[in-house]
XYZ file of C-alpha atoms in Angstrom:
699
model
C 7.199 -118.348 -106.523
C 9.757 -118.809 -103.700
C 7.163 -117.950 -101.077
C 4.728 -120.405 -102.520
C 7.469 -122.996 -102.711
C 8.397 -122.441 -99.056
C 4.725 -122.691 -97.969
C 4.323 -125.937 -99.845
C 7.475 -127.350 -98.347
C 6.328 -126.425 -94.811
C 2.960 -128.031 -95.394
C 4.577 -131.206 -96.551
C 6.824 -131.296 -93.535
C 3.797 -130.826 -91.142
C 1.868 -133.509 -92.865
C 4.878 -135.786 -92.583
C 5.238 -134.948 -88.897
C 1.494 -135.592 -88.271
C 1.798 -138.726 -90.272
C 4.772 -139.830 -88.178
C 2.855 -138.951 -84.985
C -0.196 -140.902 -86.173
C 1.976 -143.795 -87.067
C 3.593 -143.654 -83.629
C 0.172 -143.391 -81.905
C -1.077 -146.250 -84.036
C 1.858 -148.337 -83.055
C 1.312 -147.418 -79.359
C -2.385 -148.156 -79.677
C -1.583 -151.418 -81.350
C 0.898 -152.253 -78.642
C -1.656 -151.295 -75.965
C -4.298 -153.306 -77.782
C -1.997 -156.284 -78.032
C -0.850 -155.938 -74.424
C -4.370 -155.486 -73.083
C -5.682 -158.252 -75.350
C -2.836 -160.513 -74.298
C -3.378 -159.627 -70.648
C -7.085 -160.248 -71.045
C -6.481 -163.598 -72.692
C -3.912 -164.502 -70.047
C -6.273 -163.433 -67.262
C -9.083 -165.418 -68.861
C -6.977 -168.534 -69.097
C -5.762 -168.064 -65.546
C -9.305 -167.583 -64.228
C -10.514 -170.620 -66.124
C -7.792 -172.671 -64.450
C -8.656 -171.263 -61.005
C -12.386 -171.839 -61.481
C -11.777 -175.392 -62.675
C -9.607 -176.117 -59.620
C -12.185 -174.567 -57.267
C -14.982 -176.551 -58.858
C -13.025 -179.797 -58.375
C -12.374 -178.863 -54.719
C -15.988 -177.975 -54.001
C -17.193 -181.035 -55.906
C -15.003 -183.202 -53.655
C -16.359 -181.437 -50.580
C -19.966 -181.949 -51.747
C -19.174 -185.592 -52.315
C -17.759 -185.742 -48.770
C -20.977 -184.188 -47.427
C -23.059 -186.732 -49.318
C -20.973 -189.597 -47.937
C -21.403 -188.269 -44.395
C -25.172 -187.988 -44.895
C -25.269 -191.559 -46.237
C -23.266 -192.749 -43.206
C -25.716 -190.950 -40.912
C -28.714 -192.510 -42.692
C -27.185 -195.970 -42.095
C -26.987 -195.304 -38.344
C -30.688 -196.127 -37.905
C -30.191 -199.444 -39.737
C -27.042 -200.150 -37.695
C -29.059 -199.484 -34.501
C -32.474 -200.990 -35.291
C -31.502 -204.072 -37.333
C -29.639 -205.820 -34.424
C -32.527 -204.799 -32.105
C -34.999 -206.525 -34.443
C -32.949 -209.721 -34.140
C -32.901 -209.541 -30.330
C -36.665 -208.847 -30.170
C -37.411 -211.699 -32.579
C -35.331 -214.021 -30.366
C -37.405 -212.957 -27.342
C -40.642 -213.961 -29.114
C -42.301 -210.524 -28.948
C -43.867 -210.481 -32.444
C -45.690 -207.147 -31.997
C -42.488 -205.372 -30.986
C -40.646 -207.059 -33.894
C -43.254 -205.782 -36.382
C -43.005 -202.274 -34.890
C -39.195 -202.223 -35.283
C -39.542 -203.691 -38.803
C -41.968 -200.914 -39.775
C -39.508 -198.345 -38.419
C -36.791 -199.852 -40.638
C -38.963 -200.197 -43.764
C -40.952 -196.965 -43.529
C -44.598 -196.384 -44.451
C -45.735 -197.964 -47.718
C -42.300 -199.464 -48.408
C -41.643 -202.794 -50.132
C -38.653 -203.460 -47.873
C -38.761 -206.744 -45.948
C -37.148 -207.402 -42.558
C -36.356 -210.990 -41.610
C -34.434 -212.920 -38.964
C -32.657 -216.165 -39.900
C -31.372 -218.899 -37.641
C -28.952 -221.689 -38.516
C -30.460 -225.155 -38.715
C -28.860 -228.286 -40.158
C -25.997 -226.273 -41.630
C -28.268 -223.804 -43.478
C -29.951 -220.580 -42.483
C -33.730 -220.725 -42.325
C -36.211 -217.985 -41.760
C -37.087 -217.470 -38.049
C -39.233 -214.310 -38.213
C -40.250 -212.016 -41.075
C -42.172 -208.821 -41.762
C -42.789 -207.845 -45.386
C -43.026 -209.537 -48.762
C -42.050 -213.148 -49.375
C -38.946 -213.518 -51.564
C -38.481 -216.095 -54.338
C -36.825 -219.334 -53.299
C -33.882 -218.591 -55.587
C -33.203 -215.356 -53.771
C -33.343 -217.023 -50.342
C -30.926 -219.691 -51.587
C -28.550 -217.005 -52.913
C -28.733 -215.282 -49.521
C -26.958 -218.205 -47.793
C -23.414 -217.070 -48.635
C -24.147 -213.550 -47.462
C -25.794 -214.854 -44.270
C -22.705 -216.922 -43.483
C -20.542 -213.823 -43.977
C -22.801 -211.805 -41.656
C -22.749 -214.517 -38.971
C -18.937 -214.462 -38.918
C -18.683 -210.634 -38.915
C -19.296 -208.158 -36.100
C -20.436 -205.424 -38.517
C -23.059 -204.976 -41.234
C -22.612 -207.049 -44.396
C -24.203 -205.895 -47.660
C -24.613 -207.389 -51.081
C -26.832 -207.559 -54.141
C -28.654 -210.846 -54.712
C -29.894 -211.605 -58.228
C -32.607 -213.876 -59.523
C -33.095 -213.655 -63.259
C -33.683 -210.006 -64.163
C -34.552 -209.045 -60.561
C -32.139 -207.750 -57.951
C -32.383 -207.300 -54.180
C -30.180 -205.191 -51.913
C -29.537 -207.302 -48.780
C -28.165 -205.837 -45.531
C -27.439 -208.394 -42.796
C -25.971 -208.350 -39.284
C -25.451 -210.989 -36.604
C -27.720 -210.470 -33.582
C -28.323 -212.694 -30.540
C -27.117 -215.888 -32.224
C -29.207 -215.168 -35.300
C -28.867 -213.016 -38.412
C -31.168 -210.016 -38.950
C -31.674 -209.098 -42.617
C -33.065 -206.002 -44.416
C -34.119 -206.896 -48.001
C -34.941 -204.103 -50.498
C -36.080 -205.001 -54.032
C -34.227 -203.007 -56.743
C -36.050 -202.166 -59.912
C -34.512 -200.835 -63.081
C -32.269 -197.915 -62.120
C -33.213 -194.746 -64.037
C -31.993 -191.195 -63.427
C -34.239 -189.363 -60.992
C -34.208 -185.567 -60.625
C -33.102 -184.204 -57.265
C -35.993 -183.124 -54.988
C -37.015 -179.498 -55.304
C -35.132 -177.364 -52.828
C -32.464 -180.022 -52.230
C -29.030 -178.581 -51.292
C -27.487 -181.090 -53.724
C -29.567 -180.229 -56.804
C -26.426 -178.833 -58.508
C -24.664 -182.213 -58.630
C -25.241 -185.568 -60.312
C -24.483 -188.696 -58.357
C -24.426 -192.446 -58.810
C -24.219 -194.958 -55.918
C -22.811 -198.489 -56.347
C -23.004 -201.306 -53.766
C -19.422 -202.328 -54.518
C -16.001 -200.618 -54.819
C -16.313 -200.772 -58.645
C -18.691 -198.908 -60.955
C -20.290 -202.013 -62.445
C -23.766 -201.468 -63.846
C -24.992 -204.607 -62.076
C -24.095 -203.018 -58.699
C -25.781 -199.650 -59.441
C -28.271 -198.607 -56.716
C -29.427 -195.131 -57.768
C -28.744 -192.158 -60.052
C -29.727 -188.641 -58.980
C -29.949 -185.984 -61.702
C -28.080 -187.502 -64.624
C -25.277 -190.055 -64.941
C -22.078 -188.353 -63.741
C -19.893 -187.109 -66.599
C -17.032 -184.699 -67.164
C -15.089 -184.047 -63.982
C -16.062 -186.920 -61.624
C -15.230 -187.306 -57.941
C -14.896 -190.903 -56.693
C -15.683 -191.404 -52.980
C -15.318 -194.782 -51.227
C -17.929 -195.500 -48.513
C -17.608 -197.994 -45.660
C -20.981 -199.690 -45.022
C -20.247 -202.088 -42.196
C -17.624 -204.468 -43.540
C -18.519 -203.687 -47.181
C -17.156 -200.976 -49.498
C -19.502 -198.875 -51.679
C -18.629 -196.335 -54.383
C -20.119 -192.832 -54.788
C -19.533 -190.976 -58.107
C -20.295 -187.233 -58.187
C -20.156 -184.610 -60.917
C -21.501 -181.074 -61.316
C -24.507 -180.396 -63.547
C -23.908 -176.638 -63.426
C -20.984 -174.390 -62.465
C -20.400 -174.576 -58.756
C -18.358 -171.391 -58.481
C -19.147 -169.332 -61.654
C -17.642 -168.577 -65.095
C -15.870 -165.649 -66.683
C -17.108 -164.397 -70.027
C -14.399 -163.680 -72.530
C -14.142 -160.145 -73.666
C -13.443 -159.445 -77.289
C -10.207 -157.686 -78.295
C -12.190 -154.521 -79.112
C -13.762 -154.602 -75.646
C -10.322 -155.048 -74.068
C -8.968 -152.258 -76.301
C -11.819 -149.859 -75.501
C -12.077 -150.836 -71.907
C -8.385 -151.265 -71.015
C -8.119 -149.982 -67.500
C -11.800 -150.605 -66.838
C -11.332 -154.243 -67.837
C -8.286 -154.535 -65.585
C -10.264 -153.035 -62.691
C -13.219 -155.278 -63.390
C -10.947 -158.305 -63.541
C -9.406 -157.295 -60.216
C -12.811 -156.788 -58.654
C -14.010 -160.085 -60.115
C -10.992 -161.889 -58.758
C -11.583 -160.413 -55.326
C -15.255 -161.344 -55.498
C -14.465 -164.884 -56.576
C -11.847 -165.184 -53.865
C -14.322 -164.013 -51.261
C -17.013 -166.306 -52.634
C -14.634 -169.213 -52.609
C -13.555 -168.427 -49.062
C -17.206 -168.158 -47.984
C -18.091 -171.406 -49.730
C -15.109 -173.152 -48.192
C -16.010 -171.824 -44.759
C -19.617 -173.005 -45.140
C -18.450 -176.429 -46.252
C -16.026 -176.642 -43.331
C -18.710 -175.573 -40.853
C -21.261 -178.044 -42.239
C -18.693 -180.826 -42.316
C -17.628 -180.092 -38.748
C -21.285 -179.940 -37.669
C -22.024 -183.302 -39.269
C -18.928 -184.831 -37.724
C -19.875 -183.482 -34.280
C -23.414 -184.779 -34.721
C -22.164 -188.223 -35.730
C -19.623 -188.320 -32.907
C -22.230 -187.224 -30.364
C -24.720 -189.785 -31.652
C -22.115 -192.528 -31.450
C -21.131 -191.396 -27.962
C -24.753 -191.374 -26.766
C -25.377 -194.786 -28.314
C -22.275 -196.147 -26.617
C -23.277 -194.640 -23.264
C -26.854 -195.924 -23.608
C -25.624 -199.388 -24.506
C -23.220 -199.447 -21.571
C -25.877 -198.091 -19.202
C -28.368 -200.726 -20.369
C -25.825 -203.494 -19.966
C -24.768 -202.201 -16.537
C -28.402 -201.902 -15.407
C -29.269 -205.398 -16.630
C -26.170 -206.845 -15.002
C -26.812 -204.956 -11.752
C -30.447 -206.087 -11.710
C -29.359 -209.680 -12.312
C -26.778 -209.478 -9.542
C -29.350 -207.937 -7.220
C -31.920 -210.627 -7.955
C -29.322 -213.357 -7.392
C -28.190 -211.719 -4.186
C -31.730 -211.261 -2.843
C -32.643 -214.854 -3.698
C -29.506 -216.211 -2.072
C -29.895 -213.930 0.932
C -33.495 -215.053 1.389
C -32.443 -218.704 1.370
C -29.185 -218.368 3.316
C -30.726 -216.196 6.061
C -34.156 -217.771 6.364
C -32.819 -221.324 6.676
C -30.662 -220.778 9.802
C -33.155 -218.230 11.125
C -35.906 -220.825 10.925
C -33.785 -223.140 13.082
C -33.025 -220.339 15.576
C -36.665 -219.311 15.997
C -37.947 -222.903 15.954
C -35.585 -224.202 18.629
C -36.098 -221.056 20.707
C -39.850 -221.708 20.633
C -39.190 -225.306 21.700
C -37.029 -224.040 24.572
C -39.821 -221.684 25.564
C -42.102 -224.680 26.123
C -39.658 -226.246 28.600
C -39.418 -225.442 32.263
C -36.774 -222.759 32.415
C -35.378 -220.541 35.111
C -36.192 -216.846 35.026
C -32.814 -215.981 33.489
C -33.155 -218.722 30.894
C -36.684 -217.604 30.052
C -35.456 -214.021 29.641
C -32.628 -215.195 27.345
C -35.040 -217.216 25.193
C -37.333 -214.199 24.915
C -34.381 -212.117 23.711
C -33.541 -214.779 21.118
C -37.136 -214.903 19.865
C -37.409 -211.134 19.836
C -34.179 -210.732 17.879
C -35.095 -213.535 15.476
C -38.526 -212.070 14.768
C -36.951 -208.631 14.238
C -34.409 -210.079 11.794
C -37.137 -212.019 9.956
C -39.205 -208.836 9.612
C -36.139 -206.985 8.306
C -35.493 -209.709 5.700
C -39.124 -209.617 4.558
C -39.080 -205.816 4.221
C -35.826 -205.811 2.270
C -37.209 -208.464 -0.080
C -40.426 -206.460 -0.496
C -38.439 -203.361 -1.484
C -36.408 -205.396 -3.972
C -39.582 -206.849 -5.499
C -41.189 -203.410 -5.821
C -38.092 -201.918 -7.474
C -37.912 -204.808 -9.957
C -41.679 -204.745 -10.606
C -42.195 -208.280 -9.284
C -44.456 -207.419 -6.336
C -47.794 -209.255 -6.567
C -50.797 -207.065 -5.736
C -54.473 -207.986 -5.641
C -56.384 -204.677 -5.779
C -59.994 -204.892 -4.629
C -62.480 -202.756 -2.675
C -61.314 -202.767 0.961
C -63.364 -201.314 3.831
C -61.027 -198.880 5.577
C -62.584 -199.066 9.057
C -62.230 -202.881 9.098
C -58.514 -202.635 8.293
C -58.035 -199.891 10.872
C -59.852 -201.924 13.540
C -57.449 -204.841 12.962
C -54.406 -202.576 13.081
C -55.567 -200.743 16.197
C -56.297 -204.077 17.871
C -52.750 -205.261 17.119
C -51.146 -202.069 18.464
C -53.421 -201.563 21.476
C -51.239 -203.495 23.933
C -48.047 -201.654 22.885
C -49.854 -198.309 23.237
C -51.171 -199.268 26.679
C -47.635 -200.074 27.847
C -46.690 -196.439 27.223
C -50.052 -194.983 28.369
C -50.759 -193.708 24.845
C -54.401 -193.086 23.983
C -55.596 -194.019 20.464
C -58.566 -191.923 19.292
C -60.398 -193.650 16.468
C -64.037 -193.541 15.372
C -64.801 -196.286 12.820
C -67.785 -194.322 11.461
C -65.412 -191.626 10.167
C -63.628 -194.162 7.967
C -66.558 -196.206 6.674
C -65.383 -195.991 3.053
C -64.060 -198.466 0.524
C -60.717 -197.867 -1.209
C -59.118 -199.768 -4.073
C -56.091 -201.521 -2.571
C -54.451 -204.826 -1.794
C -55.945 -205.752 1.579
C -52.766 -207.331 2.971
C -50.488 -204.540 1.751
C -52.830 -201.803 3.018
C -52.823 -203.419 6.437
C -49.008 -203.582 6.270
C -48.791 -199.833 5.478
C -51.267 -198.809 8.202
C -49.578 -201.062 10.763
C -46.215 -199.464 9.997
C -47.584 -195.905 10.327
C -49.431 -196.658 13.566
C -46.424 -198.551 14.983
C -44.210 -195.522 14.338
C -46.791 -193.228 15.909
C -46.665 -195.353 19.083
C -42.887 -195.911 19.189
C -41.888 -192.292 18.553
C -44.623 -190.690 20.680
C -44.292 -189.099 24.090
C -45.108 -191.110 27.193
C -48.840 -190.717 27.956
C -49.337 -189.055 24.568
C -52.173 -189.582 22.117
C -52.786 -190.736 18.558
C -55.715 -189.632 16.393
C -56.833 -191.621 13.362
C -59.123 -189.864 10.884
C -60.233 -190.098 7.269
C -61.058 -187.183 4.975
C -61.749 -187.102 1.237
C -58.874 -185.250 -0.462
C -60.645 -185.219 -3.815
C -63.952 -186.523 -5.092
C -62.415 -189.876 -5.944
C -59.689 -190.233 -3.281
C -59.603 -190.807 0.476
C -56.837 -189.659 2.820
C -56.204 -191.808 5.932
C -54.343 -189.690 8.512
C -52.510 -190.832 11.661
C -51.551 -187.917 13.930
C -49.290 -188.276 16.982
C -48.210 -185.916 19.771
C -44.536 -186.850 19.536
C -41.498 -184.637 19.106
C -41.879 -183.853 15.391
C -39.053 -183.865 12.873
C -36.174 -181.480 12.245
C -35.389 -180.139 8.769
C -32.559 -182.659 8.348
C -34.782 -185.538 9.466
C -37.472 -184.504 6.970
C -34.985 -184.822 4.107
C -33.989 -188.353 5.160
C -37.359 -189.637 6.383
C -37.939 -191.949 3.363
C -34.296 -193.027 2.968
C -33.947 -196.809 3.566
C -32.142 -197.745 6.805
C -32.026 -194.098 7.985
C -33.284 -194.219 11.592
C -32.801 -190.472 12.177
C -30.923 -190.866 15.459
C -33.168 -193.596 16.898
C -30.343 -196.111 16.500
C -28.865 -194.651 19.700
C -32.073 -195.266 21.659
C -33.902 -198.381 22.847
C -36.606 -197.962 20.174
C -36.730 -201.005 17.932
C -36.776 -200.688 14.170
C -34.810 -201.147 10.947
C -35.352 -197.814 9.203
C -36.934 -199.216 6.031
C -40.601 -199.367 7.070
C -41.530 -195.895 5.788
C -39.623 -196.343 2.532
C -41.375 -199.684 1.942
C -44.783 -198.241 2.900
C -44.402 -195.343 0.482
C -43.457 -197.636 -2.403
C -46.376 -199.958 -1.592
C -48.791 -197.007 -1.544
C -47.541 -195.825 -4.936
C -47.736 -199.382 -6.326
C -51.433 -199.436 -5.300
C -52.078 -196.177 -7.170
C -51.878 -193.913 -4.116
C -49.317 -191.829 -2.300
C -47.870 -191.495 1.200
C -46.541 -188.290 2.755
C -46.397 -186.412 6.041
C -46.689 -183.059 7.803
C -44.755 -182.237 10.955
C -44.183 -179.472 13.479
C -40.950 -179.754 15.393
C -41.647 -180.220 19.101
C -45.408 -180.832 18.639
C -45.868 -183.969 16.568
C -46.419 -185.320 13.068
C -49.213 -186.458 10.779
C -48.515 -189.269 8.328
C -51.171 -189.981 5.735
C -51.809 -192.399 2.925
C -54.118 -191.434 0.059
C -55.879 -194.068 -2.069
C -58.612 -194.130 -4.744
C -62.161 -194.472 -3.380
C -63.912 -197.632 -4.592
C -67.508 -198.804 -4.666
C -68.315 -201.496 -2.109
C -69.212 -204.947 -3.465
C -72.700 -204.900 -1.942
C -73.337 -201.325 -3.080
C -72.300 -202.282 -6.599
C -74.502 -205.366 -6.443
C -77.514 -203.260 -5.414
C -76.751 -200.520 -7.970
C -76.742 -203.043 -10.792
C -80.199 -204.202 -9.668
C -79.460 -207.872 -8.983
C -81.429 -208.045 -5.737
C -84.920 -209.317 -6.150
C -87.218 -212.132 -5.231
C -85.514 -215.373 -4.263
C -85.551 -217.953 -7.042
C -86.498 -221.550 -6.467
C -83.952 -224.172 -7.335
C -84.468 -227.660 -8.738
C -84.989 -230.516 -6.361
C -86.247 -230.704 -2.801
C -85.979 -227.208 -1.240
C -85.925 -228.841 2.189
C -82.444 -230.040 1.368
C -79.922 -227.505 2.608
C -77.085 -227.085 0.180
C -73.853 -225.662 1.610
C -71.444 -223.267 -0.079
C -68.124 -222.765 1.711
C -66.648 -219.296 1.144
C -62.928 -219.048 2.112
C -62.304 -215.271 2.143
C -60.818 -212.803 4.645
C -62.610 -209.693 3.352
C -65.955 -209.171 5.106
C -67.283 -206.989 2.281
C -66.849 -209.846 -0.186
C -68.346 -212.324 2.298
C -71.429 -210.092 2.715
C -71.772 -209.797 -1.058
C -71.726 -213.567 -1.602
C -74.253 -214.073 1.216
C -76.509 -211.464 -0.375
C -76.208 -213.172 -3.763
C -76.934 -216.643 -2.301
C -80.103 -215.305 -0.671
C -81.593 -215.434 -4.168
C -81.319 -219.214 -4.153
C -83.602 -220.959 -1.669
C -82.067 -223.827 0.211
C -78.464 -222.559 -0.224
C -76.482 -221.877 2.944
C -73.176 -219.955 2.974
C -70.464 -220.787 5.516
C -67.573 -218.303 5.707
C -63.993 -219.060 6.734
C -61.532 -216.167 6.993
C -58.483 -218.437 7.308
C -57.197 -221.028 4.880
C -56.649 -223.751 7.495
C -60.118 -223.180 8.977
C -61.567 -223.509 5.467
C -59.828 -226.873 5.014
C -61.258 -228.170 8.296
C -64.788 -226.978 7.424
C -64.534 -228.513 3.952
C -63.662 -231.943 5.403
C -66.299 -231.652 8.130
C -69.262 -230.213 6.186
C -68.499 -231.546 2.652
C -70.079 -228.510 0.904
C -71.687 -228.541 -2.514
C -69.283 -225.823 -3.736
C -66.189 -224.012 -2.418
C -65.460 -220.367 -3.290
C -61.724 -219.741 -2.712
C -59.835 -216.423 -2.507
C -56.111 -216.610 -3.318
C -54.827 -214.056 -0.783
C -55.405 -215.421 2.720
C -53.667 -214.420 5.964
C -52.228 -217.818 6.868
C -52.020 -220.009 3.737
C -51.903 -219.091 0.039
C -54.978 -219.998 -1.954
C -52.814 -222.080 -4.324
C -51.808 -224.324 -1.423
C -55.405 -224.590 -0.162
C -56.538 -225.723 -3.635
C -53.775 -228.322 -3.738
C -54.706 -229.691 -0.288
C -58.379 -229.861 -1.253
C -57.563 -231.820 -4.391
C -55.230 -234.295 -2.643
C -57.566 -235.146 0.282
C -59.972 -238.021 -0.515
C -62.962 -236.307 1.201
C -62.662 -233.050 -0.764
C -61.047 -234.177 -4.012
C -64.347 -234.108 -5.970
C -65.866 -230.905 -4.492
C -66.023 -228.153 -7.163
C -63.776 -225.183 -6.344
C -64.253 -221.723 -7.890
C -61.280 -219.385 -7.505
C -62.114 -215.693 -6.914
C -59.290 -213.140 -7.192
C -58.489 -209.659 -8.452
C -55.514 -211.062 -10.409
C -56.418 -212.377 -13.833
C -53.220 -212.917 -15.793
C -53.650 -215.618 -18.469
C -50.786 -217.657 -17.058
C -52.231 -217.724 -13.541
C -55.769 -218.553 -14.725
C -54.484 -221.484 -16.800
C -52.236 -222.702 -13.985
C -55.096 -222.818 -11.450
C -57.499 -224.396 -13.927
C -54.912 -227.098 -14.551
C -54.570 -227.510 -10.779
C -58.248 -228.535 -10.537
C -60.324 -225.340 -10.268
C -63.795 -225.504 -11.804
C -63.801 -221.817 -12.787
C -61.881 -218.576 -12.232
C -63.883 -215.431 -11.408
C -62.262 -212.015 -11.211
C -63.192 -209.236 -8.810
C -65.538 -207.407 -8.964
C -67.568 -210.592 -9.143
C -69.904 -211.119 -12.101
C -73.060 -212.027 -10.141
C -74.819 -213.636 -13.104
C -71.793 -215.846 -13.786
C -71.641 -216.872 -10.103
C -75.373 -217.714 -10.025
C -74.958 -219.709 -13.231
C -72.215 -221.796 -11.593
C -74.383 -222.299 -8.468
C -77.308 -223.485 -10.598
C -75.062 -225.912 -12.505
C -73.753 -227.373 -9.244
C -77.297 -227.774 -7.897
C -78.467 -229.475 -11.101
C -75.452 -231.811 -10.995
C -76.212 -232.699 -7.362
C -79.899 -233.342 -8.119
C -79.004 -235.458 -11.144
C -76.522 -237.512 -9.112
C -79.105 -238.086 -6.329
C -81.830 -239.141 -8.794
């Protein structure tokens, strides 16, 4: 009984001890559960606060990116809208439409207009796009006045009934350029697929307040919840950009249940630590990306603004420099030519008097210096005209051997003074090239003059022509002079660089080669050289090969049996052809051979043509504009003012055919204006009309 009692007592004590241990473990487990659950809840609340703060930060940064992109998109309007105003002021409608299309985009309903102030109100000066209602144009007046008094863009929304228009205006060239975009009903539009901003909702207002009447667009859905407000500066106006997230920007933490925290204690703590580290790294990466993209956009905007500023300054400087240069060249031409004309004129009068040998020598020096200075002035003015694009060229088929014969004839006496032999076979250069006859002669004369001046005493010059390509001819002038050094080759085409000749008795200004090269390029050719130091140089000019007028006439099949003309064929009818190009003279004579009783008289000088016109009283005068002694414009004027020739029909023939020139000469009294190459049928038609008029007048 005692043993049994002792065993029972021991069992009770063990059960009590186990019970106490279980109770203690339960309490510890409960404490651990509570601690872990509390820690989990605390961590969850903390993470929610961190995530919310990060989302607000990133949302603000996304809003900043959007505002920068909007500012960048307005740069094209800021650049092109003032340009449209300047182009509209210049009257170039095609260029204005092109700029307007660039502003509006393809298939857009945007209108671009330019307004000018008249009688206290702004009226439309130029427009591209849809016509706006009169009420809208009237409501625009206040905004136009604001734009005219501001140096920046001015924006506003103009309303007419239920319709709205977004108007962007800027003052430009004394006028106001306006971009008008009709606004329909604003409805939320989903972000484009693949857009980097598809995770945010945005709303854009054309005012600093979020009034529904000023709403321009909604992307995604109307912003709600946490909203970032960003103020935008559009010219002198303030716009408002509202942005909110439509999905978590950073991520979310799922709450673990108390049993999960209890069962996963340490694992949960580790996972939370890892998650925090991952979120921190993700946040740091996101922040770094945002900073890099923001910095990149800022650099791009700054660089674009810098380039625009530099381009604007360069354009202004170039325009101002070109204006100054034109004013200087015009004034220099007048101020130098006027006294120079007196110097040369009185020197020529002195030359006619009976002078002593010393006086005669002094007068010759005055004339020589005056002519040299006059040539220098002409060459400088030619270079200025070429650089500004104002040089007048009359390209036509020119027979090379004729031009070379004239040039060789002019330089023969100078070559003979230095015992220099000029080797030239005209048959080698019997080709036509497309060039201005006067300018080609000027280039060849300069090259041959240099070959004579810089040659050895008793040297030689060889002139030859070779085709460089199928369609181009190279005219080469080779001398036996001293050649050029490497340094001289680098400076050969530099204006006013005489390459050491300024210390010798060789005359020159140093701009002939530079002018010749620019003239050759203006005629569609090129000028270059080859040289061997100590042996001589070869300068050549290359020009496009052209078909001769007579060859073209024969190729087109115009030559045939002579045609009888109305009236008495025994009556000789005279046509006076004032032209200095023999190829064109031969062509006209060949054409007139088809009309019996028509005689062609040629005059290669303007003054000779005037004398023949007054002496022979021709039936018709064919007049070229580019003559060696007098301009064709002046010849036409003298013909019209002289009583004997005032009623003689004059047909102008020229390679220039600008509408302004044609109208000017027709107003000056020309019967017709024919362009080269001559339309033979048109010329024959004019001849027949003149013959019929003469026969009718005689009957």
